[in-house]
Structures are given as C-alpha cells and as structure tokens.
Amino acid sequence: MINADGPVLLTGASGTIGSLLAHRLAALGWTLRLTDVSALPYELPQGASFEQFDLEDRKAVERLARDCPLILHFGGVSTEQSFEAILGPNYRGAYHIYEAALKNGARVVFPSSVHAVGLYERTARLDADCLLRPDGYYGLSKVYGEMLARLYWDKHEIESVIIRIGSVLPDVSDERILSTWVSHDDFVRLITAARSADFVGCIVVWGASANSRSFWLWDQREVLGWAPLDSSDKQAAKVKGKVTTNSIVERYQGGKFVIEGYTRKGLVEPEMFSRD
Ligand code: 15L
C-alpha cells in the first residue's frame, strides 16, 4: 500500500489528459505537484502547486518527486513525430521519472498507448500480453516505457500501472474511436484505483471503456478492482460512416499514425511470428 496522504506528482499537467486529471483529482482532495514544459493553461486548482521545466532536467524531476508516493507520468510527446523530437521527452524523460521513483520508492502510472500495438489489424483481438507492434516512433517510445516499468519492477521492486490508453475523449468522434474510446469518468476512476490498490506489482491494463467493438480482451484490471462503467455503444449511430478514405488508416488499430512515413508497398504481415 502506498502512503495515501502523500503528494502526487503529475507530469504533463498542461496537456489534454494532464489538465483533465489536475482538475478532477484536485476536486477529489488530492495534493498535486504539477509540472509541464509549457505554462499551465488554467488556474492552479485547490491544493496544487506548479513548476515549469523540461523532463530532460533530471535534477528538477528528482526534486519535485521527493516524498511523492505516486507519480502520474503524463508528460512527453503524445503524437507521431521524428525520432529526434521524441528522444528527449519520452526516452530520457521517462528514465528520469523511473530514477526519481527509485529514489522515493514511488509507484508510477505509466500511460502507454494503442500506438504500441498500432500495426495490428482492427480485426485482431488482443490480450495485454500480446507481442507489441508499434506503429511509429511515438509508439516505439511507449514500448520502451513499458519495458522501463518492467525493468524497474523486476530489478528494483518499483511498482507500475501501465495503462495502454486508447482515446481519452469527452465523446466518440469517428468509427475507429468506437473501439478505442475511454470516457473521462472511467479514466479518472482508473487513476484513483491505481492509487488506492494495496499492491500492483507491474501490470498492464487497456485504457478503454466497455466498448462492444473493442480491439482488446484480457488484461490485469482485477488487481485494481477497476472495471469501466461507460461504453461507446450508445454513440455508434452518431458516427456511422465517419471514416477516412485511406485503406491503410482504416485497416490498422493505430489509424492515422500508421501512415506517417509508411513506405511498405503492400500491407503489414498479419502475423509477425507464425508457427503454422
Ligand atoms: C494517442 O496515444 C494520442 O496521444 C492521442 O492524441 C490519440 O491520438 C490516441 O492515441 C488515438 O490514437 O486515438
């Protein structure tokens, strides 16, 4: 069990998910230490403090993480970009977070992404222990983050909840998101469960609501006692026919991220390793 009274470090506080969490968790009475490389685009919530710095600044990360029993690491690049643009925030930054967690014995919530499995076809139904198939440099950085979590658990007993997030949005905006959607309420409940669970070890949970069109099956949510209460199903009629005209985008779970820099002539092999 982690110290329930300790402050919680939230990186990426100025981003979309960071802003959502800062407001919702502060409203639940959490004491938050917020940070981001950009200024906060909202007023500081009750009980929160904010420091602006780059995740590449290891000393600043370690200073802010001091005495925090929980780190919600939502900082870093969240879109497909060049390897060089992603290297500092997502690789060095995540390493700094885990080093800080090690110093404090903190639990980490690491947001992985659908883009860690983005090159599976949409017809595939995945368990959380599937082979990872990133769809670009961003997805690759999430695979690295998942392995950082694994390393620090196996070698140092630093706990992690890896959330392989689909699409955190207020509403479903196209047909693909019927499969990947996670409502704000389900997501906030998932984060609170990650804090209150006695013991988590190093687990992977699909960050999605109870969507009947989900691409994803088994995961380790039982450890958290979390189950989504919302579903995209009610929004299906609203987005019917909302698809792109690109057959590669529509074929794979990663959607638009897949075609960034795609040079293969045909389709990706459906199975990377086949014993048949
Ligand atoms: C992600 O990982 C992105 O950060 C987010 O902006 C969305 O694009 C989401 O995946 C998605 O693919 O729906």
XYZ file of C-alpha atoms and ligand atoms in Angstrom:
289
model
C 0.000 0.000 0.000
C 1.301 3.486 -0.769
C 1.071 6.409 1.621
C -2.423 7.732 0.936
C -1.641 11.186 2.359
C 1.488 11.895 0.320
C 1.598 14.397 -2.543
C 1.120 13.094 -6.074
C 3.399 14.228 -8.895
C 1.602 14.805 -12.204
C 3.805 15.434 -15.248
C 2.305 16.767 -18.482
C -0.114 18.867 -16.436
C -0.665 21.349 -19.289
C -1.637 18.653 -21.795
C -5.127 17.345 -22.516
C -5.071 14.380 -20.150
C -2.940 16.258 -17.596
C -5.474 19.114 -17.469
C -8.336 16.664 -17.012
C -6.540 14.860 -14.191
C -5.358 18.044 -12.463
C -8.933 19.302 -12.188
C -10.654 16.047 -11.376
C -8.080 14.787 -8.846
C -7.785 18.165 -7.111
C -11.584 18.144 -6.766
C -11.235 14.782 -5.002
C -8.929 16.462 -2.477
C -5.598 15.159 -3.789
C -2.481 17.221 -3.089
C -0.902 17.596 -6.525
C 2.546 18.672 -7.626
C 2.058 19.671 -11.237
C 4.750 20.132 -13.852
C 4.993 20.684 -17.594
C 7.426 22.170 -20.103
C 4.641 24.625 -21.077
C 2.828 27.078 -18.837
C -0.411 25.897 -17.240
C -3.340 26.907 -19.480
C -5.692 27.089 -16.473
C -5.779 28.454 -12.944
C -3.959 26.417 -10.346
C -6.508 24.069 -8.750
C -7.009 23.995 -4.974
C -4.193 22.198 -3.150
C -1.913 22.098 -6.207
C 1.493 23.633 -6.937
C 3.143 24.033 -10.346
C 6.719 24.118 -11.635
C 7.597 24.623 -15.273
C 10.551 22.573 -16.548
C 11.697 20.088 -19.158
C 11.644 16.379 -18.288
C 15.221 16.274 -19.566
C 16.172 18.220 -16.420
C 16.870 15.240 -14.188
C 17.585 17.312 -11.077
C 14.282 19.172 -11.378
C 12.378 15.890 -11.826
C 14.056 14.387 -8.758
C 13.449 17.500 -6.683
C 9.740 17.603 -7.473
C 9.306 13.844 -6.970
C 10.839 13.946 -3.479
C 8.474 12.305 -0.935
C 5.806 11.582 -3.559
C 4.465 8.032 -3.140
C 2.789 8.199 -6.567
C 3.896 9.610 -9.918
C 1.407 10.051 -12.749
C 3.704 10.408 -15.731
C 1.642 12.073 -18.457
C 4.446 14.296 -19.767
C 6.256 13.888 -23.087
C 5.344 13.879 -26.777
C 1.883 12.414 -27.465
C 1.792 12.476 -31.266
C 3.802 10.896 -34.073
C 6.956 12.971 -34.647
C 10.584 12.450 -35.662
C 12.716 10.159 -33.522
C 14.875 13.156 -32.552
C 11.859 15.131 -31.302
C 10.702 12.190 -29.192
C 14.093 11.126 -27.829
C 14.463 13.747 -25.076
C 10.948 13.934 -23.613
C 9.890 10.300 -23.973
C 13.131 8.373 -23.542
C 15.335 10.483 -21.257
C 12.279 11.961 -19.567
C 10.771 8.566 -18.721
C 14.157 7.348 -17.492
C 14.354 10.364 -15.158
C 10.887 9.553 -13.831
C 11.876 5.975 -13.021
C 15.131 7.073 -11.394
C 13.128 9.508 -9.247
C 10.644 6.742 -8.407
C 13.540 4.531 -7.354
C 14.900 7.219 -5.017
C 11.484 7.604 -3.348
C 10.076 4.080 -3.597
C 7.185 5.597 -5.559
C 4.530 3.806 -7.588
C 4.320 5.001 -11.214
C 1.333 5.215 -13.509
C 2.800 4.948 -16.999
C 0.483 5.828 -19.885
C 1.285 3.549 -22.791
C -0.876 3.749 -25.883
C -2.831 1.983 -28.601
C 0.146 3.029 -30.737
C 2.294 0.395 -29.003
C 0.081 -2.151 -30.820
C -0.974 0.096 -33.706
C 0.113 -2.239 -36.503
C -2.346 -4.959 -35.585
C -5.315 -5.085 -37.895
C -8.611 -3.893 -36.464
C -9.999 -7.423 -36.744
C -7.380 -8.685 -34.238
C -8.487 -9.149 -30.623
C -5.540 -8.659 -28.307
C -4.680 -9.772 -24.795
C -2.445 -7.453 -22.788
C 0.487 -9.892 -23.024
C 0.490 -9.827 -26.831
C 3.593 -9.079 -28.864
C 3.882 -5.309 -29.129
C 3.732 -3.881 -32.666
C 4.353 -0.107 -32.525
C 3.174 1.977 -35.456
C 5.849 4.713 -35.348
C 8.465 6.457 -33.235
C 5.848 7.581 -30.708
C 4.513 4.042 -30.296
C 8.084 2.796 -30.034
C 8.714 5.182 -27.132
C 5.677 3.685 -25.380
C 7.102 0.173 -25.848
C 10.321 1.462 -24.266
C 8.332 2.970 -21.382
C 6.565 -0.335 -20.782
C 9.941 -2.072 -20.667
C 11.340 0.587 -18.294
C 8.428 -0.199 -15.976
C 9.209 -3.915 -16.259
C 12.929 -3.378 -15.582
C 12.373 -1.215 -12.506
C 9.872 -3.724 -11.114
C 11.983 -6.820 -11.770
C 15.233 -5.281 -10.611
C 14.144 -2.708 -8.019
C 10.541 -3.522 -6.954
C 9.258 -0.190 -8.235
C 5.552 -0.693 -8.905
C 3.877 0.406 -12.131
C 0.415 0.506 -13.570
C 0.896 0.576 -17.335
C -2.256 1.867 -18.989
C -2.380 1.118 -22.697
C -4.661 4.045 -23.467
C -6.996 4.091 -26.434
C -8.586 7.530 -26.903
C -9.397 9.688 -23.852
C -12.089 11.971 -25.234
C -15.301 13.541 -23.973
C -17.169 11.871 -26.858
C -16.695 9.440 -29.727
C -15.720 11.347 -32.890
C -15.386 8.622 -35.582
C -15.886 4.898 -36.203
C -12.397 3.880 -35.022
C -12.945 5.533 -31.676
C -15.961 3.285 -31.077
C -13.261 0.653 -30.407
C -10.704 2.775 -28.513
C -12.806 5.254 -26.503
C -12.332 5.744 -22.799
C -14.683 8.182 -21.101
C -13.307 10.822 -18.759
C -15.167 9.257 -15.828
C -13.828 5.742 -16.485
C -10.327 7.130 -16.882
C -10.395 9.119 -13.646
C -11.741 6.057 -11.803
C -8.864 4.027 -13.251
C -6.319 6.526 -11.916
C -7.909 6.568 -8.462
C -7.890 2.739 -8.428
C -4.184 2.808 -9.331
C -3.577 4.909 -6.229
C -5.716 3.021 -3.757
C -4.775 -0.572 -4.674
C -2.728 -2.243 -1.932
C -0.276 -3.894 -4.266
C 0.057 -3.655 -8.045
C 3.474 -5.055 -8.963
C 3.849 -4.257 -12.654
C 0.578 -4.661 -14.524
C -0.887 -3.761 -17.907
C -4.456 -2.511 -18.264
C -6.174 -1.497 -21.507
C -7.357 2.076 -21.047
C -10.759 1.736 -22.704
C -14.400 1.871 -21.689
C -16.635 -1.199 -22.010
C -16.996 -0.818 -25.787
C -18.533 -3.832 -27.534
C -16.357 -3.056 -30.598
C -13.161 -3.123 -28.502
C -9.954 -4.460 -30.068
C -8.849 -5.674 -26.628
C -9.614 -8.567 -24.325
C -7.740 -9.798 -21.235
C -5.691 -7.515 -19.025
C -4.757 -7.238 -15.335
C -7.519 -4.840 -14.179
C -8.612 -7.296 -11.497
C -5.556 -6.287 -9.473
C -7.002 -2.765 -9.275
C -10.603 -3.801 -8.814
C -11.387 -1.436 -11.712
C -13.995 -2.025 -14.373
C -15.234 0.610 -16.841
C -18.835 1.728 -16.424
C -19.265 3.597 -19.711
C -19.411 2.343 -23.300
C -19.110 3.901 -26.752
C -22.024 1.789 -27.976
C -24.645 4.470 -27.417
C -22.740 6.808 -29.754
C -22.467 4.340 -32.665
C -25.319 5.773 -34.725
C -23.914 9.304 -34.419
C -20.551 8.387 -36.033
C -21.741 5.810 -38.575
C -19.815 6.338 -41.840
C -17.285 8.670 -40.210
C -14.158 7.084 -41.705
C -11.251 8.311 -43.805
C -10.716 7.370 -47.466
C -7.316 5.799 -46.706
C -7.405 1.988 -46.651
C -4.211 1.696 -44.558
C -5.550 4.102 -41.912
C -8.797 2.150 -41.745
C -7.122 -1.274 -41.627
C -4.958 -0.871 -38.527
C -5.663 -0.166 -34.864
C -3.293 2.824 -34.876
C -5.349 4.675 -37.511
C -3.746 7.867 -38.839
C -0.437 7.361 -37.019
C 0.241 4.294 -39.217
C 0.617 6.204 -42.492
C 3.167 8.689 -41.113
C 6.333 7.696 -43.012
C 4.843 4.373 -44.210
C 6.974 3.075 -47.127
C 5.945 -0.607 -47.369
C 4.401 -1.323 -50.800
C 1.588 -3.538 -49.557
C 0.110 -4.469 -46.211
C 1.880 -5.398 -42.978
C 2.192 -9.171 -42.415
C -0.820 -10.073 -40.223
C 1.306 -12.359 -38.025
C 4.890 -11.465 -37.267
C 5.654 -14.921 -35.906
C 3.610 -17.829 -37.150
C 4.162 -21.447 -36.142
C 1.987 -22.827 -38.956
C -2.601 8.538 -28.543
O -1.734 7.872 -27.994
C -2.503 10.013 -28.655
O -1.729 10.575 -27.631
C -3.865 10.661 -28.696
O -3.713 12.017 -29.050
C -4.797 9.973 -29.695
O -4.322 10.170 -30.997
C -4.874 8.478 -29.386
O -3.594 7.901 -29.219
C -5.606 7.748 -30.520
O -4.956 7.186 -31.398
O -6.825 7.808 -30.535
